[in-house]
Coordinates of C-alpha atoms in Angstrom, one line a residue:
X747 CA 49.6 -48.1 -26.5
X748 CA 50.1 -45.6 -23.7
X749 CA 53.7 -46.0 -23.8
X750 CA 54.1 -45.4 -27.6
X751 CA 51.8 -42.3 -27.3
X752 CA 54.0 -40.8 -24.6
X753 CA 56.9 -41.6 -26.4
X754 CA 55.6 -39.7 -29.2
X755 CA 54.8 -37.0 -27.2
X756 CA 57.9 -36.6 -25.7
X757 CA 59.4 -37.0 -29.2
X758 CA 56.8 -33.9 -30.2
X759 CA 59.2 -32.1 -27.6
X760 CA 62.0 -32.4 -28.9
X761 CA 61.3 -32.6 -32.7
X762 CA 59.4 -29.2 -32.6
X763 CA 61.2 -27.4 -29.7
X764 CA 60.3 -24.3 -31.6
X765 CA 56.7 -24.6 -30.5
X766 CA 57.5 -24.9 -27.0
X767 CA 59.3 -21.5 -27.4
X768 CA 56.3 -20.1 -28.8
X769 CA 53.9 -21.4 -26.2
X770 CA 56.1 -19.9 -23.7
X771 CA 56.4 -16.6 -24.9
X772 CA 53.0 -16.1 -26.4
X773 CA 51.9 -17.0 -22.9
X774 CA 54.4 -14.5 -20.7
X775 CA 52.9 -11.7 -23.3
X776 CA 49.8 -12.9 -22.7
X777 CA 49.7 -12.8 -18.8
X778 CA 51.7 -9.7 -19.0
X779 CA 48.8 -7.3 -20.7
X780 CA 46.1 -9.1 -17.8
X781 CA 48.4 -8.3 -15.2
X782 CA 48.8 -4.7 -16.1
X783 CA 45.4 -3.9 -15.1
X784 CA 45.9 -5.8 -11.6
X785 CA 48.8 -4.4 -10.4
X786 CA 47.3 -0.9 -11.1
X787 CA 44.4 -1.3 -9.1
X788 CA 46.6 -3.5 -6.7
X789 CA 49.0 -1.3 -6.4
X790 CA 47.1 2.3 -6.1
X791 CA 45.4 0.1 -3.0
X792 CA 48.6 -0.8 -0.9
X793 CA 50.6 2.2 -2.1
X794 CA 47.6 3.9 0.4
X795 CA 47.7 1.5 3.1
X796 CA 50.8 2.0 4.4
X797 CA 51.5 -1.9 4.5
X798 CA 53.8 -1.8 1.5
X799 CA 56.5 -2.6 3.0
X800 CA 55.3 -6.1 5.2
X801 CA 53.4 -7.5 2.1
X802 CA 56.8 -6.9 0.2
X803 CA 58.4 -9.1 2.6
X804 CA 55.3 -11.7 2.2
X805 CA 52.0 -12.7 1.9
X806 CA 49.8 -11.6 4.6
X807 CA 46.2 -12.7 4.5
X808 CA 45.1 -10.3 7.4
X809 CA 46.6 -7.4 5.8
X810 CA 45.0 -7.7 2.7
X811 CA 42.1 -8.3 4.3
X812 CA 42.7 -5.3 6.0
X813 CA 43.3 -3.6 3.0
X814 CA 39.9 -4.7 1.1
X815 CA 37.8 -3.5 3.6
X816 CA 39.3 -0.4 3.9
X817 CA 38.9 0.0 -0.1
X818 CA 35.7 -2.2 -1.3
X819 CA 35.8 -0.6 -4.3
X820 CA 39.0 -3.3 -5.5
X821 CA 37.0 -6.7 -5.7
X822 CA 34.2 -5.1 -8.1
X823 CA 37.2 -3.2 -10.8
X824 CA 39.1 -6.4 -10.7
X825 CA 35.7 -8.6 -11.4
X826 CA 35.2 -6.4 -14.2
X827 CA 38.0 -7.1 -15.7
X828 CA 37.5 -10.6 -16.0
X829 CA 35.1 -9.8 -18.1
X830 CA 37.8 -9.5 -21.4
X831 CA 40.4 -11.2 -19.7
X832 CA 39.0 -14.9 -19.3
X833 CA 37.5 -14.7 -23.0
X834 CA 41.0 -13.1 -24.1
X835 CA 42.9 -16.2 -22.5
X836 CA 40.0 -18.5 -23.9
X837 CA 40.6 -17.4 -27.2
X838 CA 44.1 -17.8 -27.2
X839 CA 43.8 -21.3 -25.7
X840 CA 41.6 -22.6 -27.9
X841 CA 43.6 -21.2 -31.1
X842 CA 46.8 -22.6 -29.9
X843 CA 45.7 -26.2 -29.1
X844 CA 44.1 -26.2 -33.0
X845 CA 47.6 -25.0 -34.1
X846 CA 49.6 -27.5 -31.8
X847 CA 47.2 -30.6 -33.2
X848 CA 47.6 -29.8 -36.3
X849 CA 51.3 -28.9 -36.5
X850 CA 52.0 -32.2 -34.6
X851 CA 50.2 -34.8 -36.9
X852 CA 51.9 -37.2 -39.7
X853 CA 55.1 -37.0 -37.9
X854 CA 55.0 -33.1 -36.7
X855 CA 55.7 -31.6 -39.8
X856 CA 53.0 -29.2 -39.9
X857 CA 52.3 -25.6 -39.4
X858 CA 51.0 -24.2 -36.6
X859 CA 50.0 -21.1 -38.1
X860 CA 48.6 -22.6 -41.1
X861 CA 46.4 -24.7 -38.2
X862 CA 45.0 -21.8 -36.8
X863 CA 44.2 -20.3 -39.9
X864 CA 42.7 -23.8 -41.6
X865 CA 41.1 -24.8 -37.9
X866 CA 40.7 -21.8 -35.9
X867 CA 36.9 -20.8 -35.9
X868 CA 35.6 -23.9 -36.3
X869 CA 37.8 -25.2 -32.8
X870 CA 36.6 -21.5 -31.1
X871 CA 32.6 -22.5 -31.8
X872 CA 33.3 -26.0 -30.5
X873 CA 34.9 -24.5 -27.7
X874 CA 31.9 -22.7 -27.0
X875 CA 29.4 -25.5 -27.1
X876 CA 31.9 -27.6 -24.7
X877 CA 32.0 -24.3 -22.1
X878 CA 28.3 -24.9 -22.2
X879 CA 28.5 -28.3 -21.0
X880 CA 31.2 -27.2 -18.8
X881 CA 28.6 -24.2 -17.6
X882 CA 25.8 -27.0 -17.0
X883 CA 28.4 -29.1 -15.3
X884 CA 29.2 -26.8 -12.8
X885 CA 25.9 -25.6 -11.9
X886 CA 24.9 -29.3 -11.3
X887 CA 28.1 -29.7 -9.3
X888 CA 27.0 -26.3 -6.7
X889 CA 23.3 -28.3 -6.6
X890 CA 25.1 -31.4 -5.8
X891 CA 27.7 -29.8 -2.8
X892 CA 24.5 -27.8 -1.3
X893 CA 22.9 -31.1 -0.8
X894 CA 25.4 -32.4 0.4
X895 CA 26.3 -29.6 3.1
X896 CA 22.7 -29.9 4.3
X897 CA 23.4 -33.1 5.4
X898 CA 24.9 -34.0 9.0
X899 CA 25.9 -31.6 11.7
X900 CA 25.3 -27.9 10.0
X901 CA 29.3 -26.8 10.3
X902 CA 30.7 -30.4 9.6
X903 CA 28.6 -31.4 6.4
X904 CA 29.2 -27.4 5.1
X905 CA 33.0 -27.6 5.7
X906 CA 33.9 -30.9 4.3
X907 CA 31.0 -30.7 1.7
X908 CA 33.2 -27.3 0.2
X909 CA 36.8 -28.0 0.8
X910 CA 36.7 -31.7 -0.3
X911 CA 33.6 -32.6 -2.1
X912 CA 33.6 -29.2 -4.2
X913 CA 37.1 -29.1 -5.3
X914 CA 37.5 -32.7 -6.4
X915 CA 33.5 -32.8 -7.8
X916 CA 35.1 -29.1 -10.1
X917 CA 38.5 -31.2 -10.4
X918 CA 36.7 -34.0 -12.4
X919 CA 34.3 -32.2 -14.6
X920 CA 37.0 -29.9 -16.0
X921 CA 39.2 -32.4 -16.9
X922 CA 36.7 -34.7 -18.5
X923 CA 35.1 -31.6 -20.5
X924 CA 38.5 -30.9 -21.1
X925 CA 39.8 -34.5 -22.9
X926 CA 36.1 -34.8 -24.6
X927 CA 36.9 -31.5 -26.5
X928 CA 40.7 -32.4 -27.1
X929 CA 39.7 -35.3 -28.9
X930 CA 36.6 -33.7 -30.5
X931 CA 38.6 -30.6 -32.0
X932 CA 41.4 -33.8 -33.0
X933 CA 38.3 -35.3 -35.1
X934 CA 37.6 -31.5 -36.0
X935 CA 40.9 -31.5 -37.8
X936 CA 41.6 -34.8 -39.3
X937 CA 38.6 -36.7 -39.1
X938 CA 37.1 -34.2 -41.5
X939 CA 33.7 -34.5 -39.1
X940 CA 31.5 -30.8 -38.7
X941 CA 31.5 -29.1 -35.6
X942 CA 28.6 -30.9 -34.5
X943 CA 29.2 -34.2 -35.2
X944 CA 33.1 -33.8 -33.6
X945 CA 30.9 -32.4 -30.7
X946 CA 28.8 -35.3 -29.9
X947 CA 31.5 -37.6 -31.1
X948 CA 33.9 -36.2 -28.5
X949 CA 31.4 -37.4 -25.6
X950 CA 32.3 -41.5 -26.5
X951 CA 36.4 -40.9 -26.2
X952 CA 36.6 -41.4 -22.2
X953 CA 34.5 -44.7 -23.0
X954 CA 35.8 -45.7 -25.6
X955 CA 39.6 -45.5 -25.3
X956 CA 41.6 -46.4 -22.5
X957 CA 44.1 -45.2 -23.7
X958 CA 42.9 -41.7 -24.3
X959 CA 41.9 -41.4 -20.6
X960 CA 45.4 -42.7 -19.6
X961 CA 47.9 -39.7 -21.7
X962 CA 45.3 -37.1 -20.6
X963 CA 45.9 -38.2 -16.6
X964 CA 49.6 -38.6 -16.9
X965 CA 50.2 -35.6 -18.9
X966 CA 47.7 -33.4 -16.6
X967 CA 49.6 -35.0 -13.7
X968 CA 52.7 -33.5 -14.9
X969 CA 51.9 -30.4 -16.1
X970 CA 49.7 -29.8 -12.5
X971 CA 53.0 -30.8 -10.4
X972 CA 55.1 -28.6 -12.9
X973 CA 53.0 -25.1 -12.4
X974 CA 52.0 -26.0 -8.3
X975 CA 56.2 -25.9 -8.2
X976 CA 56.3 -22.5 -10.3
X977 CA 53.3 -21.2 -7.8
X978 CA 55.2 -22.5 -4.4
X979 CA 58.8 -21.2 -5.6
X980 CA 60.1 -18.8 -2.6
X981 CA 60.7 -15.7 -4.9
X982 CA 63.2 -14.5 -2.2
X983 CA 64.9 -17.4 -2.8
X984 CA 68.8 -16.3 -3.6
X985 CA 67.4 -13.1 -4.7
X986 CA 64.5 -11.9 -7.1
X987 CA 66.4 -12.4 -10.1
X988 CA 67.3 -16.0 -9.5
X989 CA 64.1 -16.8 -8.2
X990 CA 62.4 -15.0 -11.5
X991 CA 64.5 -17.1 -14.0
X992 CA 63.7 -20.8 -12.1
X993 CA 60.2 -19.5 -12.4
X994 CA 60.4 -18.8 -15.7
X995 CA 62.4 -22.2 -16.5
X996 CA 59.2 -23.6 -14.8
X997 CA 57.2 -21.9 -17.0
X998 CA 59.0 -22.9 -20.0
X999 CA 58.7 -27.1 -19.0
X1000 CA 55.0 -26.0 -18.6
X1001 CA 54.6 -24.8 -22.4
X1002 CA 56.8 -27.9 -23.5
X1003 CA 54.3 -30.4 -21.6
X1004 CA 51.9 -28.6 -23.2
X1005 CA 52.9 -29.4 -26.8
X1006 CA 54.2 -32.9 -25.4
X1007 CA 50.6 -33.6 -23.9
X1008 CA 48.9 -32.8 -27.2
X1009 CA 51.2 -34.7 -29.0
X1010 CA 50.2 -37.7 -26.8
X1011 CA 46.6 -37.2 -27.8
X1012 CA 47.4 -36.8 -31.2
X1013 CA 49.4 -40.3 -31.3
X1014 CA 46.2 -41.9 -29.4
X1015 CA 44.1 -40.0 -31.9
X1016 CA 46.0 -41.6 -35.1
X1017 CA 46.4 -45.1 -33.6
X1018 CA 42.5 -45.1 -32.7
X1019 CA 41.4 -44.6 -36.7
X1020 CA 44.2 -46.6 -37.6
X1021 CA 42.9 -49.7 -35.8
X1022 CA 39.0 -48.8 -36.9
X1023 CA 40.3 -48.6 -40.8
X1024 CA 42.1 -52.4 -40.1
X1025 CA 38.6 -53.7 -38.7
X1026 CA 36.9 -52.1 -41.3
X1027 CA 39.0 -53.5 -44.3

């Protein structure tokens, strides 16, 4: 089964190139208005320092160090602005996955605005009761790495108990709260299931399907390896402009995995019901 779903996925692709497009540029809009109040602060900071020039030429972690302590004032203004930013790009997420599932069903015929309209608020409240989990998850998980750090030599068990037990401990709840809401908010939409009852239901998919668990790697694989390239890419590299359009190529393959990856789930999704209707009859 998780060859035909990636197959449909990557048939989402190219059927409904369209969306990819809009993905893409709804995105580059959107991180363009939260990085306008960035570079302000950013910039007012350096243009001060007198450093502009060497953190042009490269990253330097001791001269922005340098440059926070000489202006402590920058870590609290840009915290604040987190504070509309990471529900703004919540928001948006959670609207355009409704849209994507529903626009890639039956064959991927559908509307994507018609699935934010018909799917929207119900997706955004069971998007808030799954950043709850995700909340309790995480609180847990610093519980978990302080135990851990307590144990052994004091600098060995802190060190290894951050960099490698924290990271992969945040790794794995993410993605699992992730999946379980992807395929709650897919029995949101088609299963015809409230928002609690897609909510609880979506807690059984990484035990009940294979399958299910298998796209969501694969496709998180991908997309992960695709945006760690657009991150790592030298922008000096033959020049800021051709640097800034392989980035944005990047980017691009990013929003198309995107609608591929969802397209995956919704094949899994459809396949699932299909074989519980056959049982049943």
């Amino acid at each position: 089964m998780t060859r035909h779903t990636l197959q449909y996925g990557l048939d989402s692709i190219r059927r409904r190139r369209g969306l990819a497009a809009l993905i893409y540029a709804a995105n580059l809009l959107l991180m363009l208005i939260i990085s306008i109040p960035f570079f302000v602060v950013l910039n007012t900071a350096v243009a001060g320092s007198g450093f502009s020039e060497e953190l042009a030429s490269g990253f330097d972690l001791a001269l922005w160090s340098d440059i926070l302590e000489a202006h402590p004032e920058i870590l609290p203004t840009l915290g604040w602005q987190l504070l509309w930013i990471v529900p703004l790009y919540l928001i948006w997420n959670t609207l355009a996955l409704a849209g994507l599932g529903h626009a890639l069903a039956r064959g991927g015929h559908g509307s994507f605005w018609q699935g934010i309209a018909r799917h929207g608020l119900r997706a955004s409240l069971l998007g808030l009761m799954y950043g709850a989990v995700a909340l309790v998850l995480i609180i847990g998980i610093g519980i978990v790495t302080a135990l851990a750090a307590s144990f052994g030599p004091a600098e060995a068990g802190a060190y290894y108990a951050l960099t490698v037990l924290l990271p992969l401990l945040l790794l794995f709840a993410i993605a699992l709260v992730d999946m379980m809401q992807d395929f709650a908010r897919l029995d949101l939409i088609f299963g015809g299931k409230s928002v609690i009852r897609a909510f609880l239901g979506g807690f059984a998919w990484p035990v009940r399907s294979g399958a299910a668990n298998g796209v969501y790697i694969l496709w998180m694989l991908g997309s992960g390896l695709i945006l760690l390239t657009a991150a790592a890419l030298d922008l000096r590299m033959g020049g800021i402009f051709v640097a800034f359009i392989a980035q944005q190529l990047l980017l691009f393959a990013r929003a198309a995995a995107t609608v591929g990856w969802i397209g995956s789930e919704v094949a899994v999704w459809e396949s699932e019901h299909m074989a519980n209707a056959e049982l049943i009859a």
